[in-house]
Amino acid sequence: MTTPRFYITSAIAYPNGRPHMGHAYEMITTDVIARFKRLDGHDVRFLTGTDEHGLKIDQAARTAGKPPKAYVDDMVAPFLAMDAALGISFDRFIRTTDADHKALVQALWQRMAAKGDLYLGRYEGWYSVRDEAYYDQGELVEATDASGATVQLSPQGTPVEWTVEESWFFKLSAYQDRLLAIYDSQPEFIQPASRFNEMRSFVAGGLSDLSVSRTSFTWGIPVPGDERHVMYVWLDALANYLTGADDGGRGGLDGEWWPADLHVVGKDVVRFHTVYWPAFLISAGLALPKTVFGHGFLLNRGEKMSKSVGNVVDPLDMATRFGVDRLRWFLCREVAFGEDGSYSDEAIVERTNADLANGIGNLAQRSLSMVAKNLGGVMPVRGAAGETELRLKEAFMVGAEAYFAHMNALALHKALDAVMGMVAAANGYFAENAPWALAKTDTVRMAEVLAATLDATRRIVLLAQPFMPGSSAQLLDQLGVAADARDFKAFNTPVDAGTQLPAPAGVFPRLTLADVDGA
Ligand code: MSP
């Protein structure tokens, strides 16, 4: 049997500032899915990176007083550091200034040109440097600026400037019907459903041709055959998924991992991924990604993070203060994946104390310390299943089934609900059978109850691995689970009775706000 493959990507961030919690949120959720697929028997390729060309980066480099390449070379480091601190298991970190990427984007351009989809013209219209996006007049919204004057902003609330320049255009208008046909025949292409509806009506409203090159600056990939132009940064950026599909870094359009199974992106960039990107791919005669998932925005105490509000939080700092696995757990458990969500110190402390310290950690500690104290740390023999074991088994069957269904549907928060249901069932089983009382009356039964509790804990921790890889590994060590028995194939394989367990140690101490204050 061949191993199924899964190619997953995050968006590639603009390195024009340090990474913030929104970036961390996307990296963590994408990593959780990548790890889930690996544990579930897939050969996974996980691509991430940085989006380094375009006017926004050019302007930021100017402000910093550096040439753009030197600027991005410096700015990429904090993104790599964030990924390392958050345990992001990417297979390639692509930079759009990489040589293989440049070759690929030019090859893609030539395919689109050969198809007859590119023509030279003149762009006259609105452009938002912040979004690196063109907008029609009808899309702009009126707002009042600090001085009380009426200004026009993009639908994302960013400033727009009137732009006039020679430009190559892509015949996007010719793709309207094909895009609608794709949406209707493959509704899983855009998820969740709310984004699907938004994009479908955007395309149904008609499409203008898209300006795909710029002449007013030079920081980009040159247009083949017309080097006065650099490519529009979104054409360059989207193509990173093709470059990264090639294991050998050859920069060919026939990368062995293409098409991608899943692009995970934020809701603000769904349009680029579900309208422009499939049209470019069809034009170049390439297959389409199977799914684009548009997650929601992460807010700090319900407020948008912004430099002017002064509430931009450094994810590295958060990982140090709370521990990376608490942060990962919180973000996946508390935010419904696909919707906006909010975080605060209080909410993280409360949620992780409830789920991890009192829930999973307590379950593991109570049973492991009894085994250490009463049974010399040796994994006990399981007994014949009685009524309480059958109830536990039933709860675990239902819980595991829900977990897999929700993970495969990308409902990460619901998968964790299912895990917490299993934790409640296991804690209930332990309390009901009171092995601490059995220690005085019936040590054989006590050993059986501990064996069943440890196996329930093992199953819970196996499923928790994508969310908290480090702490799960520590717990599986303590539970005596062999390194090759940690994927989902081993779900129904208990640890052998007689296995010597290491001395237990708490993995999730209770936190107070004072522990995480100001660190
Ligand atoms: N460079 C483009 C993406 C190109 S993909 C071919 C870009 N960069 S970004 O740095 O602005 O954003 C990177 C990702 O982070 C995007 O998916 C974006 O939606 C996401 N987020 C940015 N701020 C966010 C939050 N506050 N919350 C959650 N995700 C957010 O867009």
Coordinates of C-alpha atoms and ligand atoms in Angstrom, one line a residue:
M1 CA 0.0 0.0 0.0
T2 CA 1.4 3.4 -0.8
T3 CA 1.5 6.0 1.9
P4 CA -1.0 8.8 1.3
R5 CA 0.6 12.2 0.9
F6 CA -0.5 15.5 2.3
Y7 CA 0.9 18.8 1.2
I8 CA 0.0 21.7 3.5
T9 CA 1.0 25.3 3.5
S10 CA 0.6 28.4 5.6
A11 CA 0.6 31.9 4.1
I12 CA 4.0 33.4 3.8
A13 CA 4.3 36.5 6.0
Y14 CA 5.6 40.0 5.0
P15 CA 8.7 40.5 7.0
N16 CA 8.2 44.2 7.3
G17 CA 8.0 44.0 11.0
R18 CA 8.4 41.4 13.8
P19 CA 5.9 38.5 13.8
H20 CA 2.9 39.0 16.0
M21 CA 0.3 36.7 17.6
G22 CA -1.7 36.6 14.4
H23 CA 1.2 35.0 12.7
A24 CA 1.8 32.7 15.6
Y25 CA -1.8 31.6 15.5
E26 CA -1.6 30.7 11.8
M27 CA 1.6 28.8 12.3
I28 CA 0.4 26.9 15.3
T29 CA -2.9 25.8 13.7
T30 CA -1.2 24.8 10.4
D31 CA 1.4 22.9 12.4
V32 CA -1.3 21.1 14.4
I33 CA -2.9 19.9 11.1
A34 CA 0.5 18.8 9.7
R35 CA 1.4 16.9 12.8
F36 CA -2.1 15.3 12.9
K37 CA -1.7 14.0 9.3
R38 CA 1.8 12.6 10.1
L39 CA 0.5 10.7 13.1
D40 CA -2.4 9.6 11.0
G41 CA -0.1 7.8 8.5
H42 CA 0.5 10.5 5.9
D43 CA 3.7 11.4 4.3
V44 CA 3.5 15.2 4.9
R45 CA 5.1 18.2 3.4
F46 CA 4.6 21.4 5.3
L47 CA 5.7 24.7 3.6
T48 CA 6.0 28.1 5.2
G49 CA 8.2 31.2 4.6
T50 CA 8.3 34.9 3.9
D51 CA 6.9 37.1 1.2
E52 CA 9.8 39.5 0.5
H53 CA 9.2 41.5 -2.7
G54 CA 6.9 44.4 -3.5
L55 CA 6.3 48.0 -2.7
K56 CA 5.4 47.4 1.0
I57 CA 8.8 45.8 1.7
D58 CA 10.6 48.3 -0.6
Q59 CA 9.1 51.2 1.4
A60 CA 9.9 49.5 4.8
A61 CA 13.5 49.0 3.7
R62 CA 13.8 52.6 2.7
T63 CA 12.5 53.7 6.0
A64 CA 15.1 51.5 7.7
G65 CA 17.7 53.0 5.4
K66 CA 18.8 49.6 4.0
P67 CA 18.8 48.0 0.5
P68 CA 15.8 45.7 0.3
K69 CA 17.7 42.5 0.2
A70 CA 19.8 43.4 3.2
Y71 CA 16.6 44.5 5.0
V72 CA 14.8 41.2 4.4
D73 CA 17.9 39.2 5.3
D74 CA 17.7 40.8 8.7
M75 CA 14.0 40.7 9.1
V76 CA 13.6 37.0 8.4
A77 CA 15.4 35.9 11.5
P78 CA 12.6 36.7 14.0
F79 CA 10.2 34.6 11.9
L80 CA 12.5 31.7 12.0
A81 CA 13.0 32.2 15.8
M82 CA 9.3 32.3 16.3
D83 CA 8.8 29.1 14.4
A84 CA 11.5 27.4 16.5
A85 CA 10.0 28.6 19.7
L86 CA 6.5 27.4 18.8
G87 CA 7.6 24.0 17.7
I88 CA 6.6 24.5 14.0
S89 CA 7.5 21.4 12.1
F90 CA 7.9 22.8 8.6
D91 CA 9.8 20.9 5.9
R92 CA 10.8 24.0 4.0
F93 CA 11.0 27.7 4.9
I94 CA 10.8 29.4 1.5
R95 CA 11.9 33.0 0.9
T96 CA 10.5 34.5 -2.3
T97 CA 14.0 35.9 -2.9
D98 CA 15.3 32.3 -3.2
A99 CA 16.8 31.5 -6.6
D100 CA 14.6 28.5 -7.4
H101 CA 11.5 30.6 -6.7
K102 CA 12.5 33.3 -9.1
A103 CA 13.1 30.7 -11.9
L104 CA 9.7 29.2 -11.1
V105 CA 7.7 32.4 -11.2
Q106 CA 9.3 33.4 -14.5
A107 CA 8.4 29.9 -15.9
L108 CA 4.8 30.4 -14.6
W109 CA 4.6 33.8 -16.3
Q110 CA 5.7 32.3 -19.6
R111 CA 3.0 29.7 -19.5
M112 CA 0.4 32.3 -18.8
A113 CA 1.8 34.4 -21.7
A114 CA 1.8 31.4 -24.0
K115 CA -1.8 30.8 -23.2
G116 CA -2.5 34.4 -24.4
D117 CA -3.7 35.6 -21.0
L118 CA -1.3 38.5 -20.6
Y119 CA -1.4 41.8 -22.4
L120 CA 0.3 45.2 -22.0
G121 CA -1.9 48.1 -20.8
R122 CA -2.1 50.9 -18.4
Y123 CA -3.3 50.7 -14.8
E124 CA -5.3 53.6 -13.5
G125 CA -6.9 53.0 -10.2
W126 CA -6.6 52.5 -6.5
Y127 CA -3.9 50.6 -4.8
S128 CA -3.3 49.7 -1.1
V129 CA 0.3 49.3 -0.3
R130 CA -0.6 47.8 3.1
D131 CA -2.7 45.1 1.4
E132 CA -0.6 45.0 -1.8
A133 CA -4.0 45.0 -3.5
Y134 CA -5.9 46.8 -6.3
Y135 CA -9.4 47.9 -5.5
D136 CA -12.3 49.1 -7.6
Q137 CA -13.9 52.5 -6.7
G138 CA -17.1 50.6 -5.7
E139 CA -15.2 48.6 -3.1
L140 CA -13.9 51.6 -1.2
V141 CA -15.4 52.8 2.1
E142 CA -15.6 56.3 3.4
A143 CA -14.1 57.1 6.8
T144 CA -13.1 60.1 8.9
D145 CA -9.4 60.6 9.6
A146 CA -7.9 62.1 12.7
S147 CA -8.3 65.6 11.4
G148 CA -12.0 65.1 10.7
A149 CA -11.6 64.9 6.9
T150 CA -13.4 62.3 4.9
V151 CA -11.1 59.7 3.4
Q152 CA -11.5 56.6 1.3
L153 CA -10.2 53.4 2.6
S154 CA -10.0 49.9 1.3
P155 CA -12.5 47.3 2.5
Q156 CA -9.8 46.2 5.0
G157 CA -9.6 49.7 6.3
T158 CA -6.2 50.5 4.9
P159 CA -5.2 53.7 3.0
V160 CA -5.4 53.6 -0.8
E161 CA -3.5 55.7 -3.3
W162 CA -4.4 56.6 -6.9
T163 CA -1.9 54.8 -9.1
V164 CA -1.3 55.3 -12.8
E165 CA 1.4 53.2 -14.6
E166 CA 2.1 51.0 -17.5
S167 CA 1.3 47.4 -16.6
W168 CA 0.9 43.9 -17.8
F169 CA -2.7 42.6 -17.3
F170 CA -4.0 39.1 -16.7
K171 CA -7.3 38.3 -18.4
L172 CA -9.0 37.5 -15.1
S173 CA -12.4 38.6 -16.5
A174 CA -12.3 35.5 -18.8
Y175 CA -12.2 33.2 -15.8
Q176 CA -15.4 34.1 -14.1
D177 CA -17.5 31.2 -15.4
R178 CA -14.7 28.7 -14.8
L179 CA -14.3 29.9 -11.2
L180 CA -18.0 29.7 -10.5
A181 CA -18.1 26.2 -12.0
I182 CA -15.2 25.1 -9.7
Y183 CA -16.9 26.6 -6.6
D184 CA -20.2 24.9 -7.4
S185 CA -18.7 21.5 -8.2
Q186 CA -16.1 21.5 -5.4
P187 CA -17.5 23.4 -2.5
E188 CA -14.7 22.0 -0.3
F189 CA -12.4 24.3 -2.3
I190 CA -13.2 27.3 -0.1
Q191 CA -13.7 26.6 3.6
P192 CA -15.3 27.4 6.0
A193 CA -18.8 27.9 4.3
S194 CA -19.0 31.6 5.3
R195 CA -15.9 32.4 3.2
F196 CA -17.2 30.3 0.4
N197 CA -20.4 32.4 0.2
E198 CA -18.4 35.6 0.3
M199 CA -16.1 34.6 -2.5
R200 CA -18.8 33.1 -4.7
S201 CA -20.8 36.4 -4.6
F202 CA -17.6 38.4 -5.2
V203 CA -16.9 36.4 -8.4
A204 CA -20.6 36.3 -9.4
G205 CA -20.5 40.1 -9.3
G206 CA -18.0 40.1 -12.2
L207 CA -14.3 40.3 -12.5
S208 CA -12.0 43.0 -14.0
D209 CA -8.7 42.0 -15.5
L210 CA -5.9 42.1 -13.0
S211 CA -2.7 44.2 -13.2
V212 CA 0.1 41.8 -12.7
S213 CA 3.2 43.9 -13.1
R214 CA 4.6 47.2 -11.9
T215 CA 6.9 49.8 -13.3
S216 CA 7.2 52.5 -10.6
F217 CA 9.7 50.5 -8.5
T218 CA 12.2 47.6 -9.1
W219 CA 12.0 45.4 -6.0
G220 CA 10.5 42.3 -7.5
I221 CA 11.0 39.5 -10.0
P222 CA 11.6 40.9 -13.5
V223 CA 9.0 40.1 -16.2
P224 CA 10.6 37.7 -18.7
G225 CA 11.2 39.6 -21.9
D226 CA 10.2 43.0 -20.5
E227 CA 12.5 43.8 -17.7
R228 CA 11.2 47.3 -17.1
H229 CA 8.4 45.5 -15.2
V230 CA 8.6 43.6 -12.0
M231 CA 5.8 41.1 -11.2
Y232 CA 2.9 42.0 -9.0
V233 CA 3.9 40.7 -5.6
W234 CA 0.8 38.5 -5.2
L235 CA 1.6 36.6 -8.4
D236 CA 5.1 36.1 -7.1
A237 CA 3.9 35.2 -3.6
L238 CA 1.2 32.7 -4.5
A239 CA 3.6 30.9 -6.7
N240 CA 5.7 30.0 -3.6
Y241 CA 3.3 27.0 -3.2
L242 CA 4.5 25.6 -6.5
T243 CA 8.2 26.3 -5.8
G244 CA 7.8 24.5 -2.5
A245 CA 6.1 21.5 -4.1
D246 CA 9.4 20.6 -5.6
D247 CA 11.5 18.5 -3.3
G248 CA 14.8 19.0 -5.1
G249 CA 14.6 22.8 -5.3
R250 CA 14.8 22.6 -9.1
G251 CA 12.3 25.4 -9.6
G252 CA 10.3 23.4 -12.1
L253 CA 6.5 23.7 -12.6
D254 CA 6.1 19.9 -12.1
G255 CA 6.9 19.7 -8.4
E256 CA 6.1 16.2 -7.1
W257 CA 4.0 17.5 -4.2
W258 CA 1.6 19.6 -6.4
P259 CA -1.3 20.0 -6.1
A260 CA -1.5 21.1 -2.5
D261 CA -4.1 19.5 -0.3
L262 CA -4.5 22.5 2.0
H263 CA -3.6 26.2 2.0
V264 CA -4.2 27.6 5.5
V265 CA -4.6 31.4 5.3
G266 CA -6.2 34.3 7.1
K267 CA -9.6 35.6 6.1
D268 CA -8.1 38.8 4.7
V269 CA -6.2 37.0 2.0
V270 CA -8.9 34.4 0.9
R271 CA -9.7 36.4 -2.2
F272 CA -6.1 36.1 -3.5
H273 CA -6.1 32.4 -2.9
T274 CA -9.5 31.5 -4.2
V275 CA -9.9 33.9 -7.1
Y276 CA -6.6 35.0 -8.5
W277 CA -4.6 31.8 -7.6
P278 CA -6.9 29.2 -9.3
A279 CA -7.2 31.5 -12.4
F280 CA -3.4 31.7 -12.7
L281 CA -3.2 27.9 -12.3
I282 CA -5.8 27.2 -14.9
S283 CA -4.1 29.6 -17.3
A284 CA -0.8 27.7 -16.8
G285 CA -2.5 24.4 -17.2
L286 CA -1.8 23.3 -13.6
A287 CA -4.0 21.5 -11.1
L288 CA -5.7 23.4 -8.4
P289 CA -5.2 23.0 -4.6
K290 CA -7.9 20.9 -3.0
T291 CA -8.8 23.3 -0.2
V292 CA -8.2 26.9 0.9
F293 CA -9.1 27.3 4.5
G294 CA -9.6 30.9 5.7
H295 CA -9.1 31.1 9.4
G296 CA -10.4 34.1 11.5
F297 CA -8.4 36.9 13.1
L298 CA -6.9 36.7 16.6
L299 CA -7.7 39.7 18.7
N300 CA -6.0 40.9 21.9
R301 CA -8.7 41.2 24.5
G302 CA -11.2 41.6 21.7
E303 CA -9.2 44.4 20.1
K304 CA -7.4 44.4 16.8
M305 CA -3.6 44.3 17.4
S306 CA -2.0 47.4 16.1
K307 CA 1.2 49.4 16.7
S308 CA -0.9 52.5 17.4
V309 CA -3.1 50.8 20.1
G310 CA 0.2 49.5 21.6
N311 CA -1.2 46.0 22.1
V312 CA 1.1 44.0 19.8
V313 CA 2.4 41.1 21.7
D314 CA 5.5 39.1 20.9
P315 CA 4.7 35.4 20.5
L316 CA 8.2 34.5 21.8
D317 CA 7.4 36.3 25.0
M318 CA 4.1 34.5 25.3
A319 CA 5.7 31.1 24.7
T320 CA 8.2 31.9 27.4
R321 CA 5.7 33.1 29.9
F322 CA 3.1 30.4 29.5
G323 CA 5.0 27.6 28.0
V324 CA 4.6 26.8 24.3
D325 CA 2.2 23.9 24.7
R326 CA -0.1 25.9 26.9
L327 CA -0.2 28.6 24.3
R328 CA -0.8 26.1 21.5
W329 CA -3.5 24.4 23.4
F330 CA -5.3 27.6 24.4
L331 CA -5.4 29.0 20.8
C332 CA -6.7 25.8 19.3
R333 CA -9.2 25.1 22.1
E334 CA -10.6 28.6 22.8
V335 CA -10.8 29.9 19.2
A336 CA -13.3 28.2 16.9
F337 CA -11.1 27.5 13.9
G338 CA -12.5 29.6 11.0
E339 CA -13.9 32.3 13.3
D340 CA -12.3 35.3 15.1
G341 CA -11.1 34.8 18.6
S342 CA -9.6 36.6 21.5
Y343 CA -6.8 35.9 24.0
S344 CA -5.8 37.4 27.3
D345 CA -3.4 36.3 30.1
E346 CA -6.4 35.5 32.4
A347 CA -8.1 33.4 29.8
I348 CA -5.0 31.4 29.0
V349 CA -4.3 30.8 32.7
E350 CA -7.9 29.8 33.4
R351 CA -8.3 27.5 30.4
T352 CA -5.0 25.7 30.7
N353 CA -5.4 25.2 34.4
A354 CA -8.8 23.7 33.9
D355 CA -7.9 21.4 30.9
L356 CA -4.2 20.7 31.5
A357 CA -3.5 21.0 35.2
N358 CA -6.8 19.8 36.6
G359 CA -7.7 17.6 33.6
I360 CA -5.0 15.7 31.7
G361 CA -2.2 16.4 34.2
N362 CA -4.2 15.4 37.2
L363 CA -5.4 12.2 35.6
A364 CA -1.8 11.2 34.7
Q365 CA -0.3 12.3 38.1
R366 CA -2.8 10.5 40.3
S367 CA -2.6 7.2 38.5
L368 CA 1.2 7.3 37.9
S369 CA 2.0 8.3 41.5
M370 CA -0.2 5.4 42.8
V371 CA 1.6 3.0 40.5
A372 CA 5.0 4.3 41.7
K373 CA 4.0 4.1 45.3
N374 CA 2.0 0.9 45.5
L375 CA 3.3 -1.2 42.6
G376 CA 7.0 -0.3 42.3
G377 CA 6.4 1.7 39.2
V378 CA 5.6 -1.4 37.1
M379 CA 2.8 -1.3 34.6
P380 CA 0.0 -3.5 36.1
V381 CA -2.0 -6.2 34.4
R382 CA -5.5 -5.3 33.1
G383 CA -8.4 -7.2 34.4
A384 CA -11.6 -8.5 32.7
A385 CA -13.8 -5.5 31.8
G386 CA -16.6 -4.9 34.3
E387 CA -19.4 -2.4 34.0
T388 CA -17.3 0.7 34.6
E389 CA -14.7 -0.4 32.1
L390 CA -17.3 -1.0 29.5
R391 CA -18.7 2.5 30.1
L392 CA -15.2 4.0 29.8
K393 CA -14.6 2.0 26.6
E394 CA -17.8 3.3 25.1
A395 CA -17.0 6.9 26.0
F396 CA -13.6 6.5 24.4
M397 CA -15.0 5.0 21.2
V398 CA -17.4 7.8 20.8
G399 CA -14.7 10.4 21.7
A400 CA -12.1 9.1 19.4
E401 CA -14.5 8.9 16.5
A402 CA -15.5 12.5 17.1
Y403 CA -11.9 13.5 17.3
F404 CA -10.9 12.1 14.0
A405 CA -14.0 13.4 12.2
H406 CA -13.4 16.9 13.6
M407 CA -9.7 16.9 12.8
N408 CA -10.4 15.8 9.2
A409 CA -13.0 18.5 8.9
L410 CA -10.5 21.0 10.3
A411 CA -12.7 21.8 13.4
L412 CA -9.7 21.8 15.7
H413 CA -11.6 23.2 18.6
K414 CA -14.3 20.5 18.4
A415 CA -11.6 17.8 18.3
L416 CA -10.3 19.2 21.6
D417 CA -13.8 19.1 23.0
A418 CA -13.9 15.5 22.2
V419 CA -10.5 15.0 23.9
M420 CA -11.8 16.8 27.0
G421 CA -14.9 14.5 27.0
M422 CA -12.5 11.6 27.2
V423 CA -10.6 13.2 30.0
A424 CA -13.9 13.6 31.9
A425 CA -14.8 10.0 31.3
A426 CA -11.4 8.8 32.5
N427 CA -11.5 11.0 35.6
G428 CA -15.0 9.8 36.3
Y429 CA -13.9 6.2 36.0
F430 CA -11.0 6.8 38.4
A431 CA -13.2 8.5 41.0
E432 CA -15.9 5.9 40.8
N433 CA -13.5 3.1 41.4
A434 CA -11.5 4.9 44.1
P435 CA -8.2 2.9 43.7
W436 CA -6.8 4.7 46.8
A437 CA -9.5 3.0 48.9
L438 CA -8.9 -0.3 47.1
A439 CA -5.2 0.0 48.1
K440 CA -6.4 -1.0 51.6
T441 CA -9.0 -3.6 50.6
D442 CA -8.3 -5.2 47.2
T443 CA -4.9 -4.6 45.7
V444 CA -5.6 -6.8 42.7
R445 CA -8.6 -4.7 41.7
M446 CA -6.6 -1.5 42.5
A447 CA -4.0 -2.6 40.0
E448 CA -6.6 -3.3 37.4
V449 CA -8.2 0.1 37.8
L450 CA -4.8 1.8 37.6
A451 CA -4.0 -0.2 34.4
A452 CA -7.2 0.9 32.8
T453 CA -6.7 4.5 33.9
L454 CA -3.1 4.6 32.5
D455 CA -4.3 3.2 29.2
A456 CA -7.1 5.8 29.0
T457 CA -4.5 8.4 29.7
R458 CA -2.2 7.0 27.0
R459 CA -5.0 7.3 24.5
I460 CA -5.8 10.9 25.4
V461 CA -2.2 11.9 25.2
L462 CA -1.7 10.2 21.8
L463 CA -4.6 12.4 20.5
A464 CA -3.2 15.5 22.2
Q465 CA 0.2 15.2 20.5
P466 CA -0.5 17.5 17.5
F467 CA -1.5 20.2 19.9
M468 CA 1.2 19.9 22.5
P469 CA 4.0 17.9 21.1
G470 CA 6.6 18.5 23.8
S471 CA 4.4 17.9 26.9
S472 CA 2.8 14.9 25.2
A473 CA 6.2 13.3 24.6
Q474 CA 7.1 13.8 28.3
L475 CA 3.8 12.2 29.4
L476 CA 4.2 9.3 26.9
D477 CA 7.7 8.7 28.3
Q478 CA 6.2 8.6 31.8
L479 CA 3.5 6.2 30.6
G480 CA 6.1 3.8 29.2
V481 CA 5.0 4.2 25.6
A482 CA 7.7 3.2 23.2
A483 CA 8.8 5.7 20.6
D484 CA 7.5 3.6 17.7
A485 CA 4.1 3.2 19.4
R486 CA 3.1 6.9 19.3
D487 CA 1.2 7.2 16.1
F488 CA -2.5 6.6 15.7
K489 CA -2.0 3.1 14.4
A490 CA -1.0 2.3 18.0
F491 CA -4.2 3.8 19.5
N492 CA -5.5 0.3 20.5
T493 CA -2.1 -1.1 21.6
P494 CA -1.7 -0.8 25.4
V495 CA 1.7 -0.7 27.0
D496 CA 2.8 -4.2 28.1
A497 CA 2.1 -5.2 31.7
G498 CA 5.4 -5.5 33.5
T499 CA 7.0 -2.4 31.8
Q500 CA 9.0 -0.4 34.3
L501 CA 7.9 3.2 34.3
P502 CA 10.2 6.1 35.1
A503 CA 9.5 8.2 38.2
P504 CA 6.5 10.4 37.6
A505 CA 6.9 14.2 37.5
G506 CA 4.2 16.8 37.0
V507 CA 4.0 18.2 33.5
F508 CA 1.4 20.8 33.9
P509 CA 1.8 22.6 37.2
R510 CA -1.1 25.0 38.1
L511 CA -0.4 28.6 37.0
T512 CA -1.4 31.8 38.6
L513 CA -1.4 35.2 37.0
A514 CA 1.5 36.2 39.2
D515 CA 3.6 33.4 37.6
V516 CA 3.2 34.9 34.2
D517 CA 3.2 38.5 35.1
G518 CA 5.6 40.9 33.4
A519 CA 8.2 38.1 32.6
Ligands
MSP1 N1 2.3 38.0 2.5 C1 0.9 37.9 2.5 C2 0.5 36.4 2.3 C3 1.0 35.8 1.1 S1 0.5 34.2 0.9 C4 0.9 33.7 -0.6 C5 0.4 38.4 3.9 N2 1.3 38.5 4.8 S2 0.9 39.0 6.3 O1 2.2 39.0 7.0 O2 0.2 40.2 6.3 O3 0.0 37.9 6.9 C6 0.4 36.5 7.0 C7 -0.7 35.6 7.5 O4 -1.1 36.0 8.8 C8 -2.0 35.8 6.6 O5 -2.6 34.6 6.4 C9 -2.9 36.7 7.5 O6 -4.2 36.5 7.3 C10 -2.5 36.2 8.9 N3 -2.7 37.2 9.9 C11 -2.3 38.5 10.0 N4 -2.8 39.1 11.1 C12 -3.6 38.2 11.7 C13 -4.4 38.1 12.9 N5 -4.5 39.2 13.7 N6 -5.0 37.0 13.3 C14 -4.9 35.8 12.5 N7 -4.2 35.8 11.4 C15 -3.7 37.0 10.9 O7 -0.8 38.6 4.0

